[in-house]
Coordinates of C-alpha atoms in Angstrom, one line a residue:
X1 CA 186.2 253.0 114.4
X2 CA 188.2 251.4 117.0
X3 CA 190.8 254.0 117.2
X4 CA 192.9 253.2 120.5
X5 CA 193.4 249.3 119.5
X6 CA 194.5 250.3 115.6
X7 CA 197.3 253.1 116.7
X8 CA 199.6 253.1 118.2
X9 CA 199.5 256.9 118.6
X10 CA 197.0 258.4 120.1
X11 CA 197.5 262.0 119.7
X12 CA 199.4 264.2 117.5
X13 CA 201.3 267.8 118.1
X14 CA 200.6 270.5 116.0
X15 CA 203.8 272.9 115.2
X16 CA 201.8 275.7 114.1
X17 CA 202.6 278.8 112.6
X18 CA 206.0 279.7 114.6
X19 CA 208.1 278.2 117.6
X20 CA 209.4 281.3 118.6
X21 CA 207.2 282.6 121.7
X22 CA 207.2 286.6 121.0
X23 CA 206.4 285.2 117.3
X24 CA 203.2 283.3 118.8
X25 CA 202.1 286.4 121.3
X26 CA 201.8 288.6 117.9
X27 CA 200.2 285.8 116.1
X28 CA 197.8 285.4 119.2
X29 CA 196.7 288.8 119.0
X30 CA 196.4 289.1 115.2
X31 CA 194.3 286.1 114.7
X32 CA 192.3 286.9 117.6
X33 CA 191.2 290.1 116.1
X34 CA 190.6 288.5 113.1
X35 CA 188.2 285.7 114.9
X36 CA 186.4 288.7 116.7
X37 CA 186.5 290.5 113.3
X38 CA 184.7 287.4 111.4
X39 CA 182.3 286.9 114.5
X40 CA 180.8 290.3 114.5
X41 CA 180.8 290.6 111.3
X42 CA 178.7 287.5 110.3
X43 CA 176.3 287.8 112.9
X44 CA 176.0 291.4 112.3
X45 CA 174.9 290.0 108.5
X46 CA 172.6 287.2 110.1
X47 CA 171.3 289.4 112.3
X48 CA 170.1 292.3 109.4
X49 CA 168.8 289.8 107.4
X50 CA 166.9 288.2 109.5
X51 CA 165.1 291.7 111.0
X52 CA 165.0 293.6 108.1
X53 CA 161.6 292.8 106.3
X54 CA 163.6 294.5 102.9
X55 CA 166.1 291.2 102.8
X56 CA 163.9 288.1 102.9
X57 CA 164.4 287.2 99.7
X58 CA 166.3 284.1 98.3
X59 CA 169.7 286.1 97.4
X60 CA 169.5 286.9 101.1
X61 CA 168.7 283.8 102.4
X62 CA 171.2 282.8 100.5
X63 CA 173.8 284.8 101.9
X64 CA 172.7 284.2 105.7
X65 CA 173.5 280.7 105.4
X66 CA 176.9 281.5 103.9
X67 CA 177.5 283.6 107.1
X68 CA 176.4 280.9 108.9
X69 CA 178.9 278.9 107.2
X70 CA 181.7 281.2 107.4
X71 CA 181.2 281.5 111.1
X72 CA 181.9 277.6 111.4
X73 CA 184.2 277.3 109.3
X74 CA 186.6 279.9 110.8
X75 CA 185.1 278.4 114.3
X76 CA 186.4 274.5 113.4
X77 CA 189.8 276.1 113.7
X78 CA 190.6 279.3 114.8
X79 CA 189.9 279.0 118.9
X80 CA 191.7 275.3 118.9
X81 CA 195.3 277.2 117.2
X82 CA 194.4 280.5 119.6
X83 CA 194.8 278.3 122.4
X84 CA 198.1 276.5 121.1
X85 CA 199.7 280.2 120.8
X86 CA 199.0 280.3 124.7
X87 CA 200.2 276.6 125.2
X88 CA 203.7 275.1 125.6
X89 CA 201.8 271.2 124.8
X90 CA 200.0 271.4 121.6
X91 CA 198.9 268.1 121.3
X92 CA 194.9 266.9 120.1
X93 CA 194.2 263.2 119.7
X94 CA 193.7 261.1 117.2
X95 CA 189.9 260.9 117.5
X96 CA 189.7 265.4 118.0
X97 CA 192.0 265.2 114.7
X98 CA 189.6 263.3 112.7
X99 CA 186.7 265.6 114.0
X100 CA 188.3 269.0 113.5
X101 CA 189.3 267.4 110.3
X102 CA 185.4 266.3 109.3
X103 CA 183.9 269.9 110.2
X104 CA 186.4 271.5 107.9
X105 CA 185.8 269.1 105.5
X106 CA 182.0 269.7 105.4
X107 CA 182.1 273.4 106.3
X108 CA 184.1 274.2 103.3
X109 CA 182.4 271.6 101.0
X110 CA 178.9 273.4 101.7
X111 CA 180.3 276.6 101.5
X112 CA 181.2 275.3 97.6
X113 CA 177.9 274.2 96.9
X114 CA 176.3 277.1 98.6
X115 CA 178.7 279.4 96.4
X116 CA 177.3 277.7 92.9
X117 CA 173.6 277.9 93.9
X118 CA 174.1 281.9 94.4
X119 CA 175.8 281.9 91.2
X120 CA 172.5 280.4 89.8
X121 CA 170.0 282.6 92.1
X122 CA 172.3 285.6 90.2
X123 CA 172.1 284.1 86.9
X124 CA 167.9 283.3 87.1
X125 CA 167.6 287.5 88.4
X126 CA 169.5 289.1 85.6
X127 CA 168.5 286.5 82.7
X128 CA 165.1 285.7 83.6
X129 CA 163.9 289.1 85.7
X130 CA 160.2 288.1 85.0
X131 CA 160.6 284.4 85.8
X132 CA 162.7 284.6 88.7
X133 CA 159.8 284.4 91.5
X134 CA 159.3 281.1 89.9
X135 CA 162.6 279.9 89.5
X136 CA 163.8 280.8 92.5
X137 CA 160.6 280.1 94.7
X138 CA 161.2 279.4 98.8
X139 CA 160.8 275.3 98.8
X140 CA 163.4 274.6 96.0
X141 CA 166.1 277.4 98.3
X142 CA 165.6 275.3 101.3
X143 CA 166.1 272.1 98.7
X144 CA 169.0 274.0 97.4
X145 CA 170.4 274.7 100.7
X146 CA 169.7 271.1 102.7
X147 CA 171.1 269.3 99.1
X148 CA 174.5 271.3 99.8
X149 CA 174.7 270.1 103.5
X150 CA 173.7 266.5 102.7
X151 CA 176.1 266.3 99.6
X152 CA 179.1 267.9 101.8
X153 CA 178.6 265.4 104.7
X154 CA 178.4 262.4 102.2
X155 CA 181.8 263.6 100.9
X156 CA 183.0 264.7 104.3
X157 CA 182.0 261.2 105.6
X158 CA 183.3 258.9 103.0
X159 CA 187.2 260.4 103.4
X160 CA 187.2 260.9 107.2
X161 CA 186.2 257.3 107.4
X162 CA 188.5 256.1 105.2
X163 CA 190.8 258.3 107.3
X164 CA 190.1 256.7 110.6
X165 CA 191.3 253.0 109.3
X166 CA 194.6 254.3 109.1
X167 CA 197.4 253.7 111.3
X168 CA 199.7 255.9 112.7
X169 CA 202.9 254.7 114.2
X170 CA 205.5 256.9 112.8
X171 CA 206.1 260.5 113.4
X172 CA 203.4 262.3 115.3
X173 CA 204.4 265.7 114.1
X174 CA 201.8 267.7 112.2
X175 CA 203.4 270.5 110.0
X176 CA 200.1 272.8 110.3
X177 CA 197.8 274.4 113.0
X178 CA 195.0 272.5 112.4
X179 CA 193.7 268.9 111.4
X180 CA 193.3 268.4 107.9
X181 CA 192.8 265.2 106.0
X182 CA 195.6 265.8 103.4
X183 CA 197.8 266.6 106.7
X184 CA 197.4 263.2 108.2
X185 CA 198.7 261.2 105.2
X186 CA 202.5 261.7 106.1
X187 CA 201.9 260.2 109.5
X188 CA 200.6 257.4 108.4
X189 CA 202.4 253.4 108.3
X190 CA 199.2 252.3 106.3
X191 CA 199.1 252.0 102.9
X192 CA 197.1 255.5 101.7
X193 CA 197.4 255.1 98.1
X194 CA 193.4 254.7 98.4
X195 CA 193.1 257.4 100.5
X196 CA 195.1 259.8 98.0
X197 CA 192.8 258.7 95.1
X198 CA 189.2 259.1 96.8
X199 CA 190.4 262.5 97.8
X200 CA 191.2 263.3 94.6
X201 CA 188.7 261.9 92.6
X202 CA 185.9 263.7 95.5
X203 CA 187.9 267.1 95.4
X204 CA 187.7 267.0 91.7
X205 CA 184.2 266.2 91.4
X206 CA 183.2 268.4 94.1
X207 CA 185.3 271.3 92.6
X208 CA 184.4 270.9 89.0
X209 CA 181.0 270.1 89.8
X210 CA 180.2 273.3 91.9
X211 CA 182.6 275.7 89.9
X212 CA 181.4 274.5 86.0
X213 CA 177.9 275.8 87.2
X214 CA 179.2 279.3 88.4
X215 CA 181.4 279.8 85.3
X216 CA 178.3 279.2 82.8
X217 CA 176.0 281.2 85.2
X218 CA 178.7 284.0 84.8
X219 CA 178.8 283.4 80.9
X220 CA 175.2 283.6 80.2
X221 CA 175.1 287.0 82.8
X222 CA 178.0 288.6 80.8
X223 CA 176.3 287.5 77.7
X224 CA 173.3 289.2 79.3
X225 CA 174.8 292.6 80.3
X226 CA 176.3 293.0 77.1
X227 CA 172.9 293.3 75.6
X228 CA 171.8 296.1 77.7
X229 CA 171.6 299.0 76.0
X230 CA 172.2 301.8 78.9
X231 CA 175.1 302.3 80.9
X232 CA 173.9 302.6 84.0
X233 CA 171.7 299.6 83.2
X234 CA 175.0 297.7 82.6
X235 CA 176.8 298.6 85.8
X236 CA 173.3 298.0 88.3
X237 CA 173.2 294.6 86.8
X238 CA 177.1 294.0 87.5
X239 CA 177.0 295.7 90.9
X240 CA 174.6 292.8 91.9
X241 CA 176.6 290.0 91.2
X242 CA 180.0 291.6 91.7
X243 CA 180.4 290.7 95.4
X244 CA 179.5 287.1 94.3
X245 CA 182.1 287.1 92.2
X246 CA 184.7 288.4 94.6
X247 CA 183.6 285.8 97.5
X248 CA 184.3 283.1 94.5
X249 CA 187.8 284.0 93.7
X250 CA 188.7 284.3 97.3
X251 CA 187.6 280.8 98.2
X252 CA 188.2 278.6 95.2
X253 CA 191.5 280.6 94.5
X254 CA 192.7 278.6 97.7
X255 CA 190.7 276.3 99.3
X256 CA 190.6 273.6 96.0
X257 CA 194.1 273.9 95.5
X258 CA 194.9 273.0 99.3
X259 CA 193.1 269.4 98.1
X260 CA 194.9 269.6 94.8
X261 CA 198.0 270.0 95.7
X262 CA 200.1 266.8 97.9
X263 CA 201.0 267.6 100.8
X264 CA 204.4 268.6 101.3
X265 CA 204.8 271.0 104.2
X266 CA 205.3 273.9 102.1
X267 CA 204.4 277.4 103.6
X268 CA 202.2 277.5 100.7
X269 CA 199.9 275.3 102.6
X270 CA 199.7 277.2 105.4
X271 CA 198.7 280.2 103.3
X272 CA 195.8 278.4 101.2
X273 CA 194.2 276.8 104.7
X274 CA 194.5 280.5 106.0
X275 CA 192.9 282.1 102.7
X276 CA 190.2 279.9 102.7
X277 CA 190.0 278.8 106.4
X278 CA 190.1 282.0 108.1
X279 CA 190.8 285.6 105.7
X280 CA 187.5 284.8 103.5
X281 CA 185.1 284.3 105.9
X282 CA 186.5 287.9 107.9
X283 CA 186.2 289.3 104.3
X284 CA 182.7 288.0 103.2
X285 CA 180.6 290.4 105.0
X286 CA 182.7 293.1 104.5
X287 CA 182.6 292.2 100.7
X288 CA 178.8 292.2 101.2
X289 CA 178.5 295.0 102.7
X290 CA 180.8 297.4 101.3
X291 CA 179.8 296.5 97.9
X292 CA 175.7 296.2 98.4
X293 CA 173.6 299.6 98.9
X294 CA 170.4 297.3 100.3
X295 CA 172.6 295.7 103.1
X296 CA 173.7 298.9 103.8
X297 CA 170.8 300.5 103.7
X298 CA 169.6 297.8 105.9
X299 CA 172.0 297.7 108.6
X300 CA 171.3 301.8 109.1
X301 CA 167.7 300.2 109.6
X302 CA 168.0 298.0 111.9
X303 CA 170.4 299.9 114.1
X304 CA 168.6 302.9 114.0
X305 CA 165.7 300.5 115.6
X306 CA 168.1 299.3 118.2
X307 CA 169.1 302.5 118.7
X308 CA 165.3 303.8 119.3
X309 CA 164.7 301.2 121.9
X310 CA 167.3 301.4 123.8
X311 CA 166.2 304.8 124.4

């Protein structure tokens, strides 16, 4: 990827969320709070998890990977457009684009996959209680797990490549705070008609592909807690995939349609990239959390243990 000798420009600027500096100094501290916010938070959940003997089970190791994810995916972004609030030159070359662009790319595209096999783990618990040590036994989670990474780097890889062929030697402007791949498309003197239709045709596949699975995991659960004869039954069996279902509609509600939908520098953009980029993975733990009396009853655990030794 010889970059320098195929562009003529070799960095881009990024306009960000405002121009107007008191605008930036509140944006600064707002998104900063909500980096620490998502920090903490996720590897307050990792952390639980992994000392609390209670959680080691495949829902849970489910979820620690996702806060791993989350953690990375608000990390590919977040500190680069902190430090363009404090900057007057926010510039990032062509080759940092293309990279900040790739780890958001496979981030998000794990977090996908990650979301449909926990829509299966819930599905294999409430249809198949007496199965599900089978099912859901520890080599095929780490398959699970390894085959959403490799599958999102494939997909990363193949658009970020096609990506770095292009040339850029028209306006160097990016109307957003980060590097995406849709973003780049504008800016380019190449021809990206090939470009548009890989995205599409990957965003697709990887969308359908990974949400088809969670809405007939859903279907056969509802089917299945329909069938339950007791209330409270009903509502312990609902209570367990409920937070799933939350963290779903968050990401998917935004992060597809930012692939979807051509770029056109439309506030709207901004909004998705921030839904999906940065509010969800601040909201996940809380949403797991809040919503789950084992993690919980987990975290009083393990801090009481802190607690005790530091004494």
């Amino acid at each position: 990827m010889a970059l320098g000798n195929r562009s003529t420009i070799t960095e881009f600027f990024l306009l960000g969320l405002s121009v107007n500096p008191h605008i930036q100094a509140l944006f600064f501290v707002l998104f900063l709070n909500i980096y620490l916010l998502t920090i903490m938070g996720n590897l307050l959940l990792l952390l639980v998890i992994r000392a609390d003997s209670h959680l080691h089970t495949p829902m849970y190791f489910f979820l620690s990977h996702l806060s791993f994810l989350d953690f990375c995916l608000s990390s590919a972004t977040v500190p680069r457009m902190l430090k363009d609030f404090l900057s007057e030159i926010k510039t990032i070359s062509v080759r940092g684009c293309l990279a900040q662009g790739f780890f958001v790319f496979i981030t998000a595209g794990t977090e996908a996959f990650l979301l449909s096999v926990m829509a299966y783990d819930r599905y294999a618990a409430i249809c198949h209680p007496l199965l599900y040590g089978q099912m859901m036994r520890k080599q095929l989670c780490v398959q699970l797990v390894l085959g959403s990474w490799g599958l999102s780097f494939f997909n990363a890889l193949i658009n970020i490549l096609l990506a770095a062929n292009l040339d850029f030697c028209e306006s160097h402007t990016i109307n957003h705070y980060s590097c995406e791949v849709p973003t780049l498309f504008p800016l380019s003197c190449s021809d990206v008609s090939t470009n548009l239709l890989v995205l599409l045709c990957s965003t697709l596949l990887h969308g359908l592909g990974t949400f088809f699975p969670i809405i007939s995991s859903y279907g056969c659960i509802v089917s299945t807690i329909l069938h339950i004869s007791s209330t409270s039954g009903r509502s312990k069996a609902f209570s367990t995939c409920s937070s799933h279902l939350i963290a779903v509609i968050f990401f998917y509600g935004s992060g597809f349609l930012r692939y979807l939908v051509p770029t056109s520098g439309s506030p709207l953009e901004l909004i998705f990239s921030m839904q999906y980029g940065m509010i969800t993975p601040m909201l996940n733990p809380l949403i797991y959390s809040l919503k789950n009396k084992e993690v919980k009853a987990a975290v009083r655990r393990t801090l009481g243990t802190y607690l005790y030794m530091s004494e």
